[in-house]
PDB file of C-alpha atoms in Angstrom:
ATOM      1  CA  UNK A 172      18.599  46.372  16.360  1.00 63.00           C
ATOM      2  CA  UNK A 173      21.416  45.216  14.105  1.00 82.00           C
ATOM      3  CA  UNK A 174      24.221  43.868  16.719  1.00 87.00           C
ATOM      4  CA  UNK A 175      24.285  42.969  20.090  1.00 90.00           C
ATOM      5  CA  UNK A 176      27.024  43.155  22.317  1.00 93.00           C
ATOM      6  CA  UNK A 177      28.713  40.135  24.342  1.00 93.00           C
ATOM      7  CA  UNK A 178      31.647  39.883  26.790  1.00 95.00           C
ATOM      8  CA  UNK A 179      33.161  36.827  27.641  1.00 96.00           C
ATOM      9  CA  UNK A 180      36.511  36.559  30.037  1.00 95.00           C
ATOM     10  CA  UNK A 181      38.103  39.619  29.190  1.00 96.00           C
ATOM     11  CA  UNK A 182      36.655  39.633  25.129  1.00 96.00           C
ATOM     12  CA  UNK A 183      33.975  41.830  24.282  1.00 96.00           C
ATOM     13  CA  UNK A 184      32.329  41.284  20.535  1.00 95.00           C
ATOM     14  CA  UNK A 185      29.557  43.430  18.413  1.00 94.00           C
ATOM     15  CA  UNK A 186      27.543  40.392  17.185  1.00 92.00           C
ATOM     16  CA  UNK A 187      26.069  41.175  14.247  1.00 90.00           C
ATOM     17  CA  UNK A 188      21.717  39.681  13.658  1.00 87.00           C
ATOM     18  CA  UNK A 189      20.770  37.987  10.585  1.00 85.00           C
ATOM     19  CA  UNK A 190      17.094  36.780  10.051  1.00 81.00           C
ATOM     20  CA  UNK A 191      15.799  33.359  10.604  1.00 75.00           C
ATOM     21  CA  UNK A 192      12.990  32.309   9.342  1.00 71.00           C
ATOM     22  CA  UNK A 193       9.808  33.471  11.202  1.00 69.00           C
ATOM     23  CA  UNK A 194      11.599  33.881  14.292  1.00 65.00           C
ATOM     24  CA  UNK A 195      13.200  37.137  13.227  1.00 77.00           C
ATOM     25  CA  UNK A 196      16.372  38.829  14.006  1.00 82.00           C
ATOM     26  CA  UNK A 197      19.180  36.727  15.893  1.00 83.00           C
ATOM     27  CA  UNK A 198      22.246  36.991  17.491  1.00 87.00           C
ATOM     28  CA  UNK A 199      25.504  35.418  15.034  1.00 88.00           C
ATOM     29  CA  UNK A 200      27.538  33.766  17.370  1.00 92.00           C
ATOM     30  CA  UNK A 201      30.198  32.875  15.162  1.00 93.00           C
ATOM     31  CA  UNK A 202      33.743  30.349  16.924  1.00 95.00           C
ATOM     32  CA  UNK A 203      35.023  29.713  13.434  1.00 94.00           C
ATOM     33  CA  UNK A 204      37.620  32.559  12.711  1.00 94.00           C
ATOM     34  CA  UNK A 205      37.642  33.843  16.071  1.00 96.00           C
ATOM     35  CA  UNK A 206      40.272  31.970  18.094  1.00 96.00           C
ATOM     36  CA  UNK A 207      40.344  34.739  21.419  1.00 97.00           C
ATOM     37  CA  UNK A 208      36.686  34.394  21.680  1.00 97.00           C
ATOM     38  CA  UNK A 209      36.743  30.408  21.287  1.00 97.00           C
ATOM     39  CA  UNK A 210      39.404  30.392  23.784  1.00 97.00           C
ATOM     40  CA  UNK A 211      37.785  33.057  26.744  1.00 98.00           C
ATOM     41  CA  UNK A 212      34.715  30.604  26.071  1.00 97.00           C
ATOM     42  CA  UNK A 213      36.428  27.272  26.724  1.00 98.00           C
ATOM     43  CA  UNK A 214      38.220  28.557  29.215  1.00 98.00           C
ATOM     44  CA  UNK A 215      34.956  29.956  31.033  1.00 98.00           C
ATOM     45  CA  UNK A 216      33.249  26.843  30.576  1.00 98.00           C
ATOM     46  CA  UNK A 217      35.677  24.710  32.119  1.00 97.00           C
ATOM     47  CA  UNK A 218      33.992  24.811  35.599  1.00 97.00           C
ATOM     48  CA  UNK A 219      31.029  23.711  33.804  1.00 97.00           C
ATOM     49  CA  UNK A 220      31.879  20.463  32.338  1.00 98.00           C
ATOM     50  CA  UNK A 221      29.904  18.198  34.753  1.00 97.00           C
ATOM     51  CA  UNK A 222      32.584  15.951  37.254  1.00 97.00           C
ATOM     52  CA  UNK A 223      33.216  12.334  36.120  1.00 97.00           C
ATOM     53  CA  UNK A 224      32.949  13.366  32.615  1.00 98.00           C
ATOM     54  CA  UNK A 225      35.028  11.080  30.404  1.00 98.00           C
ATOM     55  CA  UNK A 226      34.429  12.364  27.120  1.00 97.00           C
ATOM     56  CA  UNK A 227      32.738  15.458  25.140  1.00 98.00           C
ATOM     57  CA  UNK A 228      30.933  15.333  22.213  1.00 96.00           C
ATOM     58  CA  UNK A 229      29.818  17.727  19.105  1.00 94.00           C
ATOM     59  CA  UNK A 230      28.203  18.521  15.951  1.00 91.00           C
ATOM     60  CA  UNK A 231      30.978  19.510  13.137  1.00 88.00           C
ATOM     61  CA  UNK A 232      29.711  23.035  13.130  1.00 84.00           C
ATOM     62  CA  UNK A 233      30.342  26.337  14.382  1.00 89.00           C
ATOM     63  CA  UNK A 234      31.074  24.523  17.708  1.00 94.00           C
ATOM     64  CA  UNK A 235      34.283  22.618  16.652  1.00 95.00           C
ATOM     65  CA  UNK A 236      36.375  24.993  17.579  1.00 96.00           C
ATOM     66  CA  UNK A 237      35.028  25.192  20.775  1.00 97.00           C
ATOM     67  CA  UNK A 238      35.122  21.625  21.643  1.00 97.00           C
ATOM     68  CA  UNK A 239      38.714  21.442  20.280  1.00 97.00           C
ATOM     69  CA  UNK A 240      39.538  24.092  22.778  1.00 97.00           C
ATOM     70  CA  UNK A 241      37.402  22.880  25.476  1.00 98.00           C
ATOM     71  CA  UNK A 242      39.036  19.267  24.649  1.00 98.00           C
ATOM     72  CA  UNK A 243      42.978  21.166  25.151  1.00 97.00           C
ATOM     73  CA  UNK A 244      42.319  22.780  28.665  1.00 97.00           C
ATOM     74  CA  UNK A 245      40.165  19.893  29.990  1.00 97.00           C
ATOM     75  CA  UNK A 246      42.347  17.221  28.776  1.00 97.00           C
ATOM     76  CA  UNK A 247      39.262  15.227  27.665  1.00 98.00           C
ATOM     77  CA  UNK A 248      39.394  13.738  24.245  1.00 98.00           C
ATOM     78  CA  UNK A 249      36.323  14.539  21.880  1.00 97.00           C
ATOM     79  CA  UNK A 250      34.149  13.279  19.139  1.00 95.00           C
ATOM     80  CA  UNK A 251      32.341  14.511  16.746  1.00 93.00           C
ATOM     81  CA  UNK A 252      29.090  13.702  14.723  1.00 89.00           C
ATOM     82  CA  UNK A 253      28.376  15.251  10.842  1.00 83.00           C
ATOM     83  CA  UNK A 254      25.857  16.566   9.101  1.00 80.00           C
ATOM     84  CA  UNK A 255      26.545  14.763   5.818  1.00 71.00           C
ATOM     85  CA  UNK A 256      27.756  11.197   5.281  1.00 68.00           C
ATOM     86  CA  UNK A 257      30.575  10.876   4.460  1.00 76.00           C
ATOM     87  CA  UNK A 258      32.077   7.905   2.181  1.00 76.00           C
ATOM     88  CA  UNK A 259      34.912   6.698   4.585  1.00 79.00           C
ATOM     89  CA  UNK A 260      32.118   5.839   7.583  1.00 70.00           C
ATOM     90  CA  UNK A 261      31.782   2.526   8.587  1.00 76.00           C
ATOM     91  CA  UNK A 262      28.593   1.155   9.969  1.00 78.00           C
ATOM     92  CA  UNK A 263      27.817   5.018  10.996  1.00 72.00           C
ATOM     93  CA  UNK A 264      24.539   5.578  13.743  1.00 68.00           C
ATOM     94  CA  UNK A 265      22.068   7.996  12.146  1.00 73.00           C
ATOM     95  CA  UNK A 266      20.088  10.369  13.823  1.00 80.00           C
ATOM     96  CA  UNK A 267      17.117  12.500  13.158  1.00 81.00           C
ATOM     97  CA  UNK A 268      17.251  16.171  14.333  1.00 83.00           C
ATOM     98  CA  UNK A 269      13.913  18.276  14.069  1.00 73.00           C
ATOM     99  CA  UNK A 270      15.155  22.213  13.953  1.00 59.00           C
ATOM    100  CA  UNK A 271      12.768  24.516  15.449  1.00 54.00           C
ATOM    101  CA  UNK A 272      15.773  27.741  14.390  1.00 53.00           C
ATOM    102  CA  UNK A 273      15.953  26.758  10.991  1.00 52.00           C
ATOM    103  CA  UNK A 274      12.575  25.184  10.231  1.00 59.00           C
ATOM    104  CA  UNK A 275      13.622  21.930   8.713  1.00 65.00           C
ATOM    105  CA  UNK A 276      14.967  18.324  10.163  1.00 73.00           C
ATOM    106  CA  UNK A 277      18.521  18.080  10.006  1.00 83.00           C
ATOM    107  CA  UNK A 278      20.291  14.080  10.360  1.00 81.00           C
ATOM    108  CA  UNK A 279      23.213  13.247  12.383  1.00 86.00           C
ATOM    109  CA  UNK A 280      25.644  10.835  11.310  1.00 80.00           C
ATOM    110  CA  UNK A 281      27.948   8.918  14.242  1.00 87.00           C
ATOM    111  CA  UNK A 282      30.700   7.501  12.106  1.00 88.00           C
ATOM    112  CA  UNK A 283      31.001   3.370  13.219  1.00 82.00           C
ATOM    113  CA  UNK A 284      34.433   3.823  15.245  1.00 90.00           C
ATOM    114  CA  UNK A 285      33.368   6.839  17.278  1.00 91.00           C
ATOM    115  CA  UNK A 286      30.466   5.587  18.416  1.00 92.00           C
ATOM    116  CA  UNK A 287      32.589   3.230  19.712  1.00 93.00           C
ATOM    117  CA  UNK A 288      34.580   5.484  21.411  1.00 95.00           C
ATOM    118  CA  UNK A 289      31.391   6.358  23.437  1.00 95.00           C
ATOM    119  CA  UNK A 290      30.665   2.906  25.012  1.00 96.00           C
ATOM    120  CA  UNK A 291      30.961   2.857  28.656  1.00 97.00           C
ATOM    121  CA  UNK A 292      31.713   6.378  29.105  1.00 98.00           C
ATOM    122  CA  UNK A 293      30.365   9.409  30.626  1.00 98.00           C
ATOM    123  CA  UNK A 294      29.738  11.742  27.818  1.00 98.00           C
ATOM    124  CA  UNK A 295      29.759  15.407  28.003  1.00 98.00           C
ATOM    125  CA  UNK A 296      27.783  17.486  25.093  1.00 97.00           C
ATOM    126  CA  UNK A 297      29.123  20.947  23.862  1.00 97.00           C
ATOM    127  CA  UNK A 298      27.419  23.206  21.835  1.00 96.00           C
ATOM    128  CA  UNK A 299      27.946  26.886  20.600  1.00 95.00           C
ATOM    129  CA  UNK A 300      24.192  28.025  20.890  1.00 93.00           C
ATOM    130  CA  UNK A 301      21.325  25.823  22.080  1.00 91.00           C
ATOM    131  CA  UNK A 302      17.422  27.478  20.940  1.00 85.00           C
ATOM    132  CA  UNK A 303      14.982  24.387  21.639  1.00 84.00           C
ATOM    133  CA  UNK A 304      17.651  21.471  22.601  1.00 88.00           C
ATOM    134  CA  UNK A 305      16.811  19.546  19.435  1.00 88.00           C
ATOM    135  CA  UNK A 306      20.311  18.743  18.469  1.00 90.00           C
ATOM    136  CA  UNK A 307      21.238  18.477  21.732  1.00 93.00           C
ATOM    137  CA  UNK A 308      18.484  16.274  21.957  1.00 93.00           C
ATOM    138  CA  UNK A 309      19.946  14.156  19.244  1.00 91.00           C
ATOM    139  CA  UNK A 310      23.258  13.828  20.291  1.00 94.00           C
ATOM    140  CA  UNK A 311      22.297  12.745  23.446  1.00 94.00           C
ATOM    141  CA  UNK A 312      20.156   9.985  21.602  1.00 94.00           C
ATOM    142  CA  UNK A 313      23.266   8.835  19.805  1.00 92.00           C
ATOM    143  CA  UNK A 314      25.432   8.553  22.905  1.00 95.00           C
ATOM    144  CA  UNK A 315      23.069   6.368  24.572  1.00 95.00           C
ATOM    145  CA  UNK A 316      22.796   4.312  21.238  1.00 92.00           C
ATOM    146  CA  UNK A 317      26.290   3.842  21.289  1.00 94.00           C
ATOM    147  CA  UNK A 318      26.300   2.870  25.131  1.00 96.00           C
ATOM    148  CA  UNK A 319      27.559   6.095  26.730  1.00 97.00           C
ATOM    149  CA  UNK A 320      25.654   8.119  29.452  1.00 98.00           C
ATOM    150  CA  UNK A 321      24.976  11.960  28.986  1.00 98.00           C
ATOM    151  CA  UNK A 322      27.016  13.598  32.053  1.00 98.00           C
ATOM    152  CA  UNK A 323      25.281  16.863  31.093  1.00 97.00           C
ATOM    153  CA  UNK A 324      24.573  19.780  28.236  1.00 97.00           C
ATOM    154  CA  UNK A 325      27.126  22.879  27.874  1.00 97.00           C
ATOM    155  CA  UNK A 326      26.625  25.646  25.892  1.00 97.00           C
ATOM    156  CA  UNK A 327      28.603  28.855  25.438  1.00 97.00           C
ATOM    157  CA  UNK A 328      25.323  30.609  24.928  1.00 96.00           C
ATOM    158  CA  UNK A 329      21.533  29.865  25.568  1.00 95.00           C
ATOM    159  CA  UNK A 330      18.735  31.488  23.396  1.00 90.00           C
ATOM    160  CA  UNK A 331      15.273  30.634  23.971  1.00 84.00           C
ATOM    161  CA  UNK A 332      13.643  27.989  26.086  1.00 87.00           C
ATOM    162  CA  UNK A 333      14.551  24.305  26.268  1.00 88.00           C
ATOM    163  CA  UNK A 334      14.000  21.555  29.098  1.00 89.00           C
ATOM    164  CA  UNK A 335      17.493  20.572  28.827  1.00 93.00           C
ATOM    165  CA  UNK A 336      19.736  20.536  32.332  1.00 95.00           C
ATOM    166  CA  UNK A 337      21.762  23.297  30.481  1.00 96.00           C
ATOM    167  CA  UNK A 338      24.543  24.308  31.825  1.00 97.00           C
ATOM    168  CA  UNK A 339      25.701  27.678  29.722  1.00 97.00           C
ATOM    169  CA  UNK A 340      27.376  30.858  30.201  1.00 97.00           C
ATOM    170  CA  UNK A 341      25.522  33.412  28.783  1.00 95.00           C
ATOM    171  CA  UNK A 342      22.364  34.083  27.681  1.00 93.00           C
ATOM    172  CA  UNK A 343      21.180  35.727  24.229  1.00 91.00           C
ATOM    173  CA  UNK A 344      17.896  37.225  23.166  1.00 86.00           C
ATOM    174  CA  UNK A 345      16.009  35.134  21.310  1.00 80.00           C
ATOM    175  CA  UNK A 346      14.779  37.906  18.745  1.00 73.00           C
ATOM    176  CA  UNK A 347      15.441  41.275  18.352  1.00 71.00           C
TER     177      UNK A 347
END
């Protein structure tokens, strides 16, 4: 199979499968580019952003625009962690990320002042696709290093089998 078909809200897209690794063909969710699926998403996932929730946080990925959007109709201010260091961070929290999709360890970087940002709150985290929970995982890790509390785990999608309390809307195949 070379696509799959999704709806979400009233938007229906052909996702297209690429290959990963020994896992074989996946679903390509893909937020970046596509602002009426990012936005039937956020808006479907607003009754799934856990009550008390002070703040959401994300990987600068595929999700961003989803946790900008999510950030807009919730009214809840976000922050985000990298994938690469970057040369303005001060005092940044690093994080270790084992990838069961792509086979290798990724590290998160929590740039000095946004951790910050996470003490003493109730911390939401958004993803675009969660496989195994790793980074998930991992940004939970940094939130409590920082002195936040995980409220809970949102996904727009779930593909494959993680022990997370995931809260998500849809679910994809984990192979085709």
């Amino acid at each position: 199979m070379d696509n799959l078909t999704i709806t979400v809200g009233d938007v229906t897209r052909t996702l297209p499968t690429v290959r990963v690794g020994n896992l074989g063909r996946v679903p390509l969710v893909e937020f970046i580019g596509d602002s009426d699926l990012t936005k039937a998403a956020a808006q479907a996932m607003l009754p799934l952003v856990p009550d008390g929730t002070e703040l959401l946080l994300s990987v600068v990925t595929n999700a961003l625009p989803l946790v900008h959007e999510l950030s807009d109709r919730s009214g809840l201010p976000y922050v985000v962690a990298r994938k690469k260091r970057r040369t303005y961070m001060q005092d940044p929290l690093i994080q270790e990320v084992p990838s069961m999709t792509l086979g290798v360890g990724e590290t998160l970087w929590l740039d000095g002042p946004h951790a910050a940002r996470l003490r003493g709150k109730r911390v939401a985290i958004v993803q675009d696709v969660v496989a195994s929970g790793g980074t998930a995982q991992a940004l939970a890790r940094l939130v409590e290093r920082s002195g936040g509390q995980v409220s809970g785990y949102l996904a727009a999608f779930k593909q494959g089998e993680t022990e997370l309390p995931l809260s998500y809307l849809q679910e994809l195949p984990r192979r085709l």
